[in-house]
Coordinates of C-alpha atoms in Angstrom, one line a residue:
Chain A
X1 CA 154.7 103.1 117.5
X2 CA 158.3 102.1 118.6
X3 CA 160.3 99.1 118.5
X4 CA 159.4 99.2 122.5
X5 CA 155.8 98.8 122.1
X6 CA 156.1 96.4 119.1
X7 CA 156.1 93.2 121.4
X8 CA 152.6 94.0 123.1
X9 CA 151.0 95.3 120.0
X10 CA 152.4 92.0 118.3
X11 CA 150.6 89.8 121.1
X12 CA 147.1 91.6 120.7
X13 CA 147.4 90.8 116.8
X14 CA 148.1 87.2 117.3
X15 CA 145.3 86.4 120.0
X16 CA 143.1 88.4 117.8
X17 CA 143.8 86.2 115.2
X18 CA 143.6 83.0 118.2
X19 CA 140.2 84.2 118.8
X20 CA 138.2 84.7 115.6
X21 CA 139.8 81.1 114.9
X22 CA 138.4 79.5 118.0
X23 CA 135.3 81.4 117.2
X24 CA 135.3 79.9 113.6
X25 CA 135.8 76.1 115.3
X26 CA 132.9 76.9 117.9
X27 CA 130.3 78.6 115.9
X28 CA 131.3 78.3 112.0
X29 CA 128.7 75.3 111.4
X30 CA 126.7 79.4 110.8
X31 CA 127.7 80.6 107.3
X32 CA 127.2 84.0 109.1
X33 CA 129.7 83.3 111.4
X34 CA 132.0 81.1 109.0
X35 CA 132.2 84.1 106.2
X36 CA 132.4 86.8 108.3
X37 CA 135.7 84.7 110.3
X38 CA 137.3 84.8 106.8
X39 CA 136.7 88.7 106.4
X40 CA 138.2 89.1 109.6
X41 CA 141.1 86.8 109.6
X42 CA 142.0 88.7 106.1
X43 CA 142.0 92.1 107.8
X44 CA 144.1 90.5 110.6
X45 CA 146.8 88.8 107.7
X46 CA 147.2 92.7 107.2
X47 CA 148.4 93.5 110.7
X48 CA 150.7 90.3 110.1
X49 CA 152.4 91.6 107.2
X50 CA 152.1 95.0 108.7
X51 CA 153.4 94.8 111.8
X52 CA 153.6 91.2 113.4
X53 CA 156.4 90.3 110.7
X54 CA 158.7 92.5 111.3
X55 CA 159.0 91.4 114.6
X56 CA 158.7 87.8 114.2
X57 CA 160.7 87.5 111.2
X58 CA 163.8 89.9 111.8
X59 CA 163.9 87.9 115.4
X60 CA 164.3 84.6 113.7
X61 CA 166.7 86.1 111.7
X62 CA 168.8 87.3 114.8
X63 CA 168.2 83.9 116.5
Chain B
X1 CA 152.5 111.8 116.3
X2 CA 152.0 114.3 113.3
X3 CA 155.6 112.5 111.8
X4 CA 153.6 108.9 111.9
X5 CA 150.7 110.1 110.0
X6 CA 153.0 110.8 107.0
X7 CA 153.3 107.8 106.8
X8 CA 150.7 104.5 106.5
X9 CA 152.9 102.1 108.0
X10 CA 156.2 103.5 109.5
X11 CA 157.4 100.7 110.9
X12 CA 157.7 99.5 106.8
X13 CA 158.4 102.5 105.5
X14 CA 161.1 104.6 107.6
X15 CA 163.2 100.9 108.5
X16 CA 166.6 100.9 108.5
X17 CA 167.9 99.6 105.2
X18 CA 169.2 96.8 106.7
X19 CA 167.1 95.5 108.4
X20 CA 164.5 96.2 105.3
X21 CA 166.8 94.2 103.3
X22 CA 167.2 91.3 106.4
X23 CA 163.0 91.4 106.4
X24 CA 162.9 91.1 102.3
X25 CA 165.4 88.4 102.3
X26 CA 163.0 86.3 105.3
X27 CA 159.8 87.6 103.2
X28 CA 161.4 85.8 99.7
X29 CA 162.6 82.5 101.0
X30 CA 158.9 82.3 102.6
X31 CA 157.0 82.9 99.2
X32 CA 159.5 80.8 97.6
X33 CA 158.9 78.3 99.7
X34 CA 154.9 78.4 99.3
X35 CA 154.9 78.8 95.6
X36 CA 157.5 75.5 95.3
X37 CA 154.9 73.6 97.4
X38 CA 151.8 74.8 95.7
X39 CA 152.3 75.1 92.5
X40 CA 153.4 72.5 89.6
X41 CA 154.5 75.8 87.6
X42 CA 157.1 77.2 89.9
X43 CA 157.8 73.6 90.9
X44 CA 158.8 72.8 87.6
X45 CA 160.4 75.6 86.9
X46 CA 162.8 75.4 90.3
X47 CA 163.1 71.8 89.0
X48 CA 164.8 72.7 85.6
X49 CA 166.8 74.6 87.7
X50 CA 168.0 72.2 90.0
X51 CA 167.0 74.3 92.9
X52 CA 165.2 73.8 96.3
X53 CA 163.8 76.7 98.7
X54 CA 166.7 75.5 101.0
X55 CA 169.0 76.5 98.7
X56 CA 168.5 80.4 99.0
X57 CA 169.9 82.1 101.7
X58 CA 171.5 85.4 100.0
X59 CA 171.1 87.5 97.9
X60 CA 173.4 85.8 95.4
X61 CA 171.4 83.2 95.9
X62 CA 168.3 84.6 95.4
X63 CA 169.7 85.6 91.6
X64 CA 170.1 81.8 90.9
X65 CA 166.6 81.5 90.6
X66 CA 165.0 81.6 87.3
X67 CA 162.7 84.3 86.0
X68 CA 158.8 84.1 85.4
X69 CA 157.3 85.4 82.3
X70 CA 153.5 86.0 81.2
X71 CA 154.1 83.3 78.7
X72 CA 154.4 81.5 81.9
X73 CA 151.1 82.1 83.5
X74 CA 149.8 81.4 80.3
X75 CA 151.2 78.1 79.2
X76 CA 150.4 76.7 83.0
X77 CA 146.8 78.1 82.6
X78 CA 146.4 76.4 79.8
X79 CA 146.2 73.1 82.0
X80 CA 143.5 72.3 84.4
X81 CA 141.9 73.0 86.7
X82 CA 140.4 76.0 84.7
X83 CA 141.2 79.0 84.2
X84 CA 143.8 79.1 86.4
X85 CA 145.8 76.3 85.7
X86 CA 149.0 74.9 87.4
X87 CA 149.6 78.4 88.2
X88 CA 146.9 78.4 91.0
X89 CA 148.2 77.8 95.1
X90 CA 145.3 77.5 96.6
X91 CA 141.5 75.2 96.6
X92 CA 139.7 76.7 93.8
X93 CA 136.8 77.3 96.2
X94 CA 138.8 79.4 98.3
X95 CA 139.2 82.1 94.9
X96 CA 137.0 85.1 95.4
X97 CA 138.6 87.5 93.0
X98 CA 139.2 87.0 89.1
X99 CA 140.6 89.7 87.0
X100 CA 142.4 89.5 84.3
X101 CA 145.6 91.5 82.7
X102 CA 145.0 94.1 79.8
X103 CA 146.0 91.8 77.2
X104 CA 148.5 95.1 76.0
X105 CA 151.3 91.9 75.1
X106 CA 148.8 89.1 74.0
X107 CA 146.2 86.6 75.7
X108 CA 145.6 87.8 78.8
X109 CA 146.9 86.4 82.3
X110 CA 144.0 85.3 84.7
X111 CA 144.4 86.6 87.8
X112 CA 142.9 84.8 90.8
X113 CA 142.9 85.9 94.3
X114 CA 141.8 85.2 97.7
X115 CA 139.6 87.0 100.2
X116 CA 143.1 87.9 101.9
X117 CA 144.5 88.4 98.3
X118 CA 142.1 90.7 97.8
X119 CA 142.7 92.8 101.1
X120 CA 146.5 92.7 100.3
X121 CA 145.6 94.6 97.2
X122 CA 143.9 97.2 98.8
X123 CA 146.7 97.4 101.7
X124 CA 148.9 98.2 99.1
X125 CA 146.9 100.7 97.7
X126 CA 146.7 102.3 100.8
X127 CA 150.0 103.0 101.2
X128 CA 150.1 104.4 98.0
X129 CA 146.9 106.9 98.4
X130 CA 148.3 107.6 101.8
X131 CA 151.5 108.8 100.7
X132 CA 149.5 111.1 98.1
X133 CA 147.5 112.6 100.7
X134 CA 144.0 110.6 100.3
X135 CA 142.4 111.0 103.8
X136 CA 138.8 110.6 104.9
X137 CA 138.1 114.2 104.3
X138 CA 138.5 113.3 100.7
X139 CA 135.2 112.3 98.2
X140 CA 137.4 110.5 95.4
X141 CA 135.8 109.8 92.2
X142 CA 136.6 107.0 90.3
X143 CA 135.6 107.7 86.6
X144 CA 136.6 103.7 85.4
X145 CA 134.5 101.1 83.4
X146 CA 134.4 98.7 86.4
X147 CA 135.0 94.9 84.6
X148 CA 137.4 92.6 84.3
X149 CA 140.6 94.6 83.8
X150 CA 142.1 95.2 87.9
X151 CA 142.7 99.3 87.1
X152 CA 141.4 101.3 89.5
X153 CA 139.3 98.1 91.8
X154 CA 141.8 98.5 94.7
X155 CA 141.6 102.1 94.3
X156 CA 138.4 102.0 95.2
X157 CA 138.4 99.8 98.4
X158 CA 141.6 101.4 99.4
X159 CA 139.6 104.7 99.1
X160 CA 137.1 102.9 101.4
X161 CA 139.5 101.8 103.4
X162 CA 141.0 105.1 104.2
X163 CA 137.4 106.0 105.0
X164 CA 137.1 108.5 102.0
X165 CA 134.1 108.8 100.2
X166 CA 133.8 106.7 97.1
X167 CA 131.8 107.5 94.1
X168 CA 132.1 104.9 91.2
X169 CA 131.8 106.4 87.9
X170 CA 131.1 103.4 86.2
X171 CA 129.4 103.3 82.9
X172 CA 129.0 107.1 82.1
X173 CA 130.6 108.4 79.6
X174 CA 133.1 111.4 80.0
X175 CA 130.7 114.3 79.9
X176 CA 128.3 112.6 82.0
X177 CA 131.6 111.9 84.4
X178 CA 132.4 115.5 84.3
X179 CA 129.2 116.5 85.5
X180 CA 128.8 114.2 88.1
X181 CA 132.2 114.9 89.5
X182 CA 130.9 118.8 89.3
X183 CA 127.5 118.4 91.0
X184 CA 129.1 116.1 93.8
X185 CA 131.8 119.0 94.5
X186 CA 134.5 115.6 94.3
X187 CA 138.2 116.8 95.3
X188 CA 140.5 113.5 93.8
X189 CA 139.9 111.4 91.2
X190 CA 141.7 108.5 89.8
X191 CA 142.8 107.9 85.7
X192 CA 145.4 106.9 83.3
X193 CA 147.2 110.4 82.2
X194 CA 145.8 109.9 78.9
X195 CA 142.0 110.0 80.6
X196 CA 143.2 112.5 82.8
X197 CA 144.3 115.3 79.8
X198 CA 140.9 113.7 78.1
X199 CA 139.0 114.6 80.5
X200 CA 140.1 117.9 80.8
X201 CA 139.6 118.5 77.1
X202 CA 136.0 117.3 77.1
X203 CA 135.6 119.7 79.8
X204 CA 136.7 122.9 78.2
X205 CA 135.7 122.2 75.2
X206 CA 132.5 120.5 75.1
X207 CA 131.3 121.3 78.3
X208 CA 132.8 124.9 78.4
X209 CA 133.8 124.1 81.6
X210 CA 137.5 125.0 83.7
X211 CA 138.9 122.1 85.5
X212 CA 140.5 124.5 87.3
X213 CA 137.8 125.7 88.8
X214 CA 136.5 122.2 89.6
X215 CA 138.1 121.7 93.0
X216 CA 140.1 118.8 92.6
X217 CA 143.0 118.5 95.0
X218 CA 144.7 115.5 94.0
X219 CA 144.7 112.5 91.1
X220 CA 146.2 109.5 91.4
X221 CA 147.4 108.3 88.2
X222 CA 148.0 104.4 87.0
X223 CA 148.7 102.8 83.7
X224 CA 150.8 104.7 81.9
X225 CA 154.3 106.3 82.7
X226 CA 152.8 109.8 82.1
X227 CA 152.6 111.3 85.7
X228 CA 156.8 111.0 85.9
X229 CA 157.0 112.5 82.8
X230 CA 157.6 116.1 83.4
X231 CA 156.3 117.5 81.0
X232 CA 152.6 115.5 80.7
X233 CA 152.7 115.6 84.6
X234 CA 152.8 119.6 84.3
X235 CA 150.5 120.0 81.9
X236 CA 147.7 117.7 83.8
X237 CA 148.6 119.9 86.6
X238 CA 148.1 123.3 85.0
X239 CA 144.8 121.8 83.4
X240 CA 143.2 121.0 86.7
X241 CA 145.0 123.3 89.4
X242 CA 145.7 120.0 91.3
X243 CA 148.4 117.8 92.8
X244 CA 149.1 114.4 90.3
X245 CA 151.3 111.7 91.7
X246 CA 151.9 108.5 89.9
X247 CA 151.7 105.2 91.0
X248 CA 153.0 101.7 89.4
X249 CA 151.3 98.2 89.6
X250 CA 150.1 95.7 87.4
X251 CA 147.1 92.4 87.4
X252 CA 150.1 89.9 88.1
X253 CA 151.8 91.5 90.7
X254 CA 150.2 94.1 92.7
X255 CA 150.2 97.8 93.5
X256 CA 154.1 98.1 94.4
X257 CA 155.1 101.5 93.5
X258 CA 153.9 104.9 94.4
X259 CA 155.1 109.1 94.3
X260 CA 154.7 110.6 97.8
X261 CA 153.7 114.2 98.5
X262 CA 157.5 115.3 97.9
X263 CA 157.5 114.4 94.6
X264 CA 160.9 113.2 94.5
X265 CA 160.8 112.9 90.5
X266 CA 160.1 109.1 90.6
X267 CA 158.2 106.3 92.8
X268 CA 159.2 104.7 96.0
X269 CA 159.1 101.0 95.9
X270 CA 156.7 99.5 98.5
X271 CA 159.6 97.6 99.3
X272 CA 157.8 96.1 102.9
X273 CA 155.8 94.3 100.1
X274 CA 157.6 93.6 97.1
X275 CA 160.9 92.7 96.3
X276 CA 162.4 95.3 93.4
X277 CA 165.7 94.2 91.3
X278 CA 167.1 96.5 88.5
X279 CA 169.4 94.2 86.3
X280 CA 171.4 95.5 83.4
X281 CA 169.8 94.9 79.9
X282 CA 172.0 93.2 78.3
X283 CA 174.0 90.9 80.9
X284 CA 171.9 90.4 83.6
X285 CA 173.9 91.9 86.1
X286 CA 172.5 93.4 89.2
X287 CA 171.5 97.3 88.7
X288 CA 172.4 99.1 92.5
X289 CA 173.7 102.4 91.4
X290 CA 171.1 105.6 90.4
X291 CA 170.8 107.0 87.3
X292 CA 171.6 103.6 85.2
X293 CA 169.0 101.9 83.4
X294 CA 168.1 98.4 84.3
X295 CA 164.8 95.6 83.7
X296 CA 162.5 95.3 86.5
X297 CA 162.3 91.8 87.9
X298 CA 160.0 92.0 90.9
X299 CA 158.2 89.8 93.5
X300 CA 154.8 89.8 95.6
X301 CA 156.5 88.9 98.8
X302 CA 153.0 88.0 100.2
X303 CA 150.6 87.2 97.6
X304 CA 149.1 83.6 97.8
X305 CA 147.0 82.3 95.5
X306 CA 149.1 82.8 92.3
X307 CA 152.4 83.9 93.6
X308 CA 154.2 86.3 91.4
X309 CA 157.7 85.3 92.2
X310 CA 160.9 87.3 90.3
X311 CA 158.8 88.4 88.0
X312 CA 159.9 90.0 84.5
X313 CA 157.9 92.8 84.2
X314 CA 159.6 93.6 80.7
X315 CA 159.8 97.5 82.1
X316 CA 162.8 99.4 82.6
X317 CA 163.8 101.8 85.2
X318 CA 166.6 103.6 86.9
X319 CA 166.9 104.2 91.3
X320 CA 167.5 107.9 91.6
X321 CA 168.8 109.1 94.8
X322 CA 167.1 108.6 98.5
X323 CA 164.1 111.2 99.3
X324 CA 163.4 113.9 101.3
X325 CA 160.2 112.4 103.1
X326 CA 161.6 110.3 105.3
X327 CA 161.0 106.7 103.9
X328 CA 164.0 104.5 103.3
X329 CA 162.0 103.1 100.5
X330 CA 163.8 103.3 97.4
X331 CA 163.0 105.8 94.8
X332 CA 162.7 105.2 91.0
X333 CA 163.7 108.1 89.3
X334 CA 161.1 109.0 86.9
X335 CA 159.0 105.8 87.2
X336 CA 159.1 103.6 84.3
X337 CA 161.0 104.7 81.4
X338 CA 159.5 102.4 78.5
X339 CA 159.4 98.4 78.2
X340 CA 161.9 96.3 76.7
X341 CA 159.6 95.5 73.9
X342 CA 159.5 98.9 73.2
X343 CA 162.6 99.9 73.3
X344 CA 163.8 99.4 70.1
X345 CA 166.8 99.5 67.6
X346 CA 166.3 102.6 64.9
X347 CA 168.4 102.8 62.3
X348 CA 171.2 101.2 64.6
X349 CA 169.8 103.6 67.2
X350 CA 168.4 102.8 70.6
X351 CA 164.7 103.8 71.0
X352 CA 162.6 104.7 73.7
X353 CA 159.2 106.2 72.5
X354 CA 158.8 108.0 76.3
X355 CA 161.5 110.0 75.3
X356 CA 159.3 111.5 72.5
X357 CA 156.3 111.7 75.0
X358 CA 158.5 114.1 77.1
X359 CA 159.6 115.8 73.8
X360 CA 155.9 116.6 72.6
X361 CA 154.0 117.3 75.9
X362 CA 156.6 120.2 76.0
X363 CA 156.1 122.1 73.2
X364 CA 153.1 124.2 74.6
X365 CA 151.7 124.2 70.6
X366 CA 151.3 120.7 70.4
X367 CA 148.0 118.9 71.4
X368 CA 148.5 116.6 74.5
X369 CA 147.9 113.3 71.7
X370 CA 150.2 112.3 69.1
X371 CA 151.2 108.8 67.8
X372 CA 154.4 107.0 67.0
X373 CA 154.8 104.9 64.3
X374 CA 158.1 103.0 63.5
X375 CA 158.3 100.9 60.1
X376 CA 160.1 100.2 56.9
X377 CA 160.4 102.2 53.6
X378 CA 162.3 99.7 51.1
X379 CA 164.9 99.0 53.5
X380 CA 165.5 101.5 55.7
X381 CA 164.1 102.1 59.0
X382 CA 161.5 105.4 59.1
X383 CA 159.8 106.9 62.2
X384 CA 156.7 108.9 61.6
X385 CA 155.3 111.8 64.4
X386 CA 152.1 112.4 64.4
X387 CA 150.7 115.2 66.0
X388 CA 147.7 117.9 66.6
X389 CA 148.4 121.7 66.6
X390 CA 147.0 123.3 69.3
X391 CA 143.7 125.2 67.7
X392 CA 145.0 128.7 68.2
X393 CA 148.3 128.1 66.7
X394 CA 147.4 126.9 63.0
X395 CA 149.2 129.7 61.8
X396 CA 152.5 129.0 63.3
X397 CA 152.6 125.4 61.7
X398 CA 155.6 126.0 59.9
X399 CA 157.6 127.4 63.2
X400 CA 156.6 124.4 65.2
X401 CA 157.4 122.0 62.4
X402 CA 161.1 122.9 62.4
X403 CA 161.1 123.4 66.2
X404 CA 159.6 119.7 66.5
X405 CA 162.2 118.0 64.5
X406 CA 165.0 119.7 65.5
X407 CA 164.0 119.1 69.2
X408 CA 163.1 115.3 67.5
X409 CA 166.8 115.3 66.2
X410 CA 168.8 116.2 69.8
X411 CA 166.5 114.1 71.6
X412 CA 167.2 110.8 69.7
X413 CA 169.9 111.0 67.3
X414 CA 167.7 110.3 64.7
X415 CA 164.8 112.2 61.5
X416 CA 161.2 111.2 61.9
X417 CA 158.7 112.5 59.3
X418 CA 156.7 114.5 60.7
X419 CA 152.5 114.3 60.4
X420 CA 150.2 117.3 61.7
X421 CA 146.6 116.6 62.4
X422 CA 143.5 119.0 63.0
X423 CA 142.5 119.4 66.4
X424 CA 140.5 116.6 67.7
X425 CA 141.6 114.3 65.2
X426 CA 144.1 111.2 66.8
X427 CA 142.4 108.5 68.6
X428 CA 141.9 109.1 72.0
X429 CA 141.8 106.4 74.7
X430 CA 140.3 106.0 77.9
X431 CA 142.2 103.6 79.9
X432 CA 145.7 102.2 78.4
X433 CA 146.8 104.7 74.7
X434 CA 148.4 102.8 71.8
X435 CA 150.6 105.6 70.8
X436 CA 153.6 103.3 69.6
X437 CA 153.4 101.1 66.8
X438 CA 156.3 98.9 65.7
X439 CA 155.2 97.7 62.2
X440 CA 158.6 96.4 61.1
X441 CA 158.2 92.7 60.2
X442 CA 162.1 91.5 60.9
X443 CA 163.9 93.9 63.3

């Protein structure tokens, strides 16, 4: 990956991470649904640190 | 393509130093930030201090901050809500994880984390195993007593998560290990370089088996500063035929250190997640320059549920010059070089008991155990060596005996008495050795 592609890449992550919560709020009354949210949204905090903060962070710091 | 899979993460580890240290800099005032707002311990702490998260916006700044010790995490888990104290950041319902520390220094630190906590381990680990090589071609065995001590736990999901085969090596005992690792044709394995030259003993000599002719590509050492020791890292490879890389972490802050398949002679820092400084032993001072020894005062940058923030690890280390792989992640030349509780004052004389690790793992006579014992006769300040001749070379006892403490002398300045045991006979350890003991009362 480039610093090109880092914007889209960075968008996926984050609506990823928009999803599985909206999924949580409709459907996480179902422990299956509500546990397995949290498994995913860990794995997605990993992208974050991975990739979506050094975008999002070293742009603030530029702002 | 083929330069990105060298590396787990690129983006982290080839950055620009700059912008590494700009991304660090935004990283600590975040954690700093959470840990002040979550928890009564650092809030305190800060307090004393007369500091707010606002405060810190450079790196001067950051050194205004106080340090954390275990006593720390101890004293604040002595308070409710149990066990985790005032140390804890998050519900205690949302704590998945608890492991504890080794208890090496005293009671030991509980260690709570999250689900996410828990996945930040392994991601750490899998930049480590990455830059040694692990790949899903791999079946890694992981010859540990699984329990509360952390060793080897991320190892294991990170092996997972690297989609190697995993096969947990539990409760058998080293023999049984052996076997297993034999039958199942394993080619890594994961161990403390004690377990790892144990192993290899039990092997030839009870089993009358070769390591070498075992198939095992690559281990992945923890614990112990063994595998950047040259000499123990060269006899573990000679006694398996395989790669061994070391790697640094610890229960209370993470997996933040690893050896990459250049073997630059020390560990990168895993500096995308943790924030290393080096400061001088006796004044503080920042520690930039290789090659000078300094006390490693660290941070998680992303670790939530009991942040780990400046950190005094207690061990020492020196940066050694940049790498040839290609990360910009700094390098610490030879790993770490001893603790500040163990380096100690001889005879007037500064101490480091890894020095005499190197010294014995090089004398191709010598057994790979021996045992250090510093204490007092009347008033004066005596060192004992005790070591194991190597079976075949009983009759050379009194060759190696002068070698051994004339190599002792030049190597520390000062005389140890020197002990030699049978074959077989020092203890031998499977996870952390005890091969120091201080048993002055008042130095």
């Amino acid at each position: 990956m480039t610093r090109s592609d880092d914007a889209p890449v960075v968008e996926i992550i984050l609506r990823i991470k928009e999803e599985i919560l909206k999924l949580r709020k409709t459907a996480g009354h179902l422990p299956c649904v509500d546990r397995n949210c949290e498994r995913l949204l860990a794995g997605v905090a990993m992208l974050e640190l991975d990739i979506v903060d050094v975008y999002t962070l070293l742009q603030d710091k530029s702002a | 393509m083929e330069h990105d899979r060298l590396y787990w993460n690129p983006l982290l580890e080839t950055m620009p130093r700059e912008k590494l240290r700009d991304l660090q800099l935004a990283k600590f005032q975040r954690i700093l930030r959470w840990a002040w707002a979550n928890s009564p311990l650092y809030r305190r702490l800060y307090d004393a201090a007369g500091l707010v998260p606002d405060d810190i916006r450079t790196w001067d700044d950051v050194r205004r901050i106080p340090t954390l010790e275990k006593e720390h995490y101890r004293s604040a888990q002595a308070k409710d809500p149990w066990p985790y104290g005032e140390s804890l950041c998050v519900p205690i319902e949302e704590v998945t994880n608890y492991h504890q520390t080794s208890g090496t220094t005293g009671q030991p630190v509980y260690q709570p984390d999250t689900w996410r906590d828990w996945e930040w381990w392994t991601e750490c680990w899998c930049y480590i195993m990455w830059a040694m090589g692990f790949r899903n071609t791999d079946r890694v065995f992981v010859p540990f007593g699984y329990n509360v001590f952390v060793a080897y736990w991320a190892g294991h999901y990170a092996a997972e998560k690297l989609g190697c085969e995993v096969v947990p090596g539990g409760v058998l005992n080293t023999a049984e290990r052996l076997l297993k690792m034999k039958e199942l044709q394993v080619t890594a394995f994961m161990a403390t370089p004690t377990y790892v030259l144990g192993m290899a003993e039990t092997a030839r000599e009870k089993l009358g088996l070769d390591p070498r002719g075992m198939g095992i590509r690559r281990i992945l050492c923890a614990g112990e500063p063994g595998a950047s020791v040259p000499s123990t890292k060269r006899r573990m490879e000679e006694a398996w035929g395989a790669d061994v890389y070391d790697h640094i972490g610890a229960t209370e802050i993470g997996g933040w250190a690893y050896e990459c398949t250049h073997k630059p002679g020390g560990t990168h820092v895993n500096e995308g997640m943790f924030l290393v400084e080096l400061v001088d032993l006796e004044t503080g001072a920042p520690v930039e320059e290789p090659g000078r020894l300094g006390r490693i005062v660290i941070t998680a940058l992303d670790r939530l549920a009991q942040p780990c923030v400046r950190f005094d690890s207690k061990d020492v280390a020196m940066w050694a010059d940049d790498c040839t792989c290609g990360r910009t992640f700094r390098v610490l030349k030879g790993g770490i070089h001893g603790r500040t509780d163990h380096i100690t004052k001889v005879k007037g004389v500064l101490f480091s008991p890894v020095s005499v690790e190197e010294l014995v793992r090089e004398m191709p006579e010598l057994g790979d155990e021996f045992e250090l014992i510093v204490q007092k006769n009347g008033d004066i300040d005596e060192v004992t060596l005790k070591v194991e001749l190597q079976p075949h070379c009983c009759a050379r006892e009194a060759d190696v005996r002068e070698k051994l403490a004339r190599e002792f002398r030049m190597k520390t300045n000062l005389n140890c008495r020197l002990e030699f045991h049978p074959f077989g006979r020092l203890p031998r350890y499977e996870v952390k050795a005890k091969r120091f003991k201080d048993l002055r009362q008042d130095h």
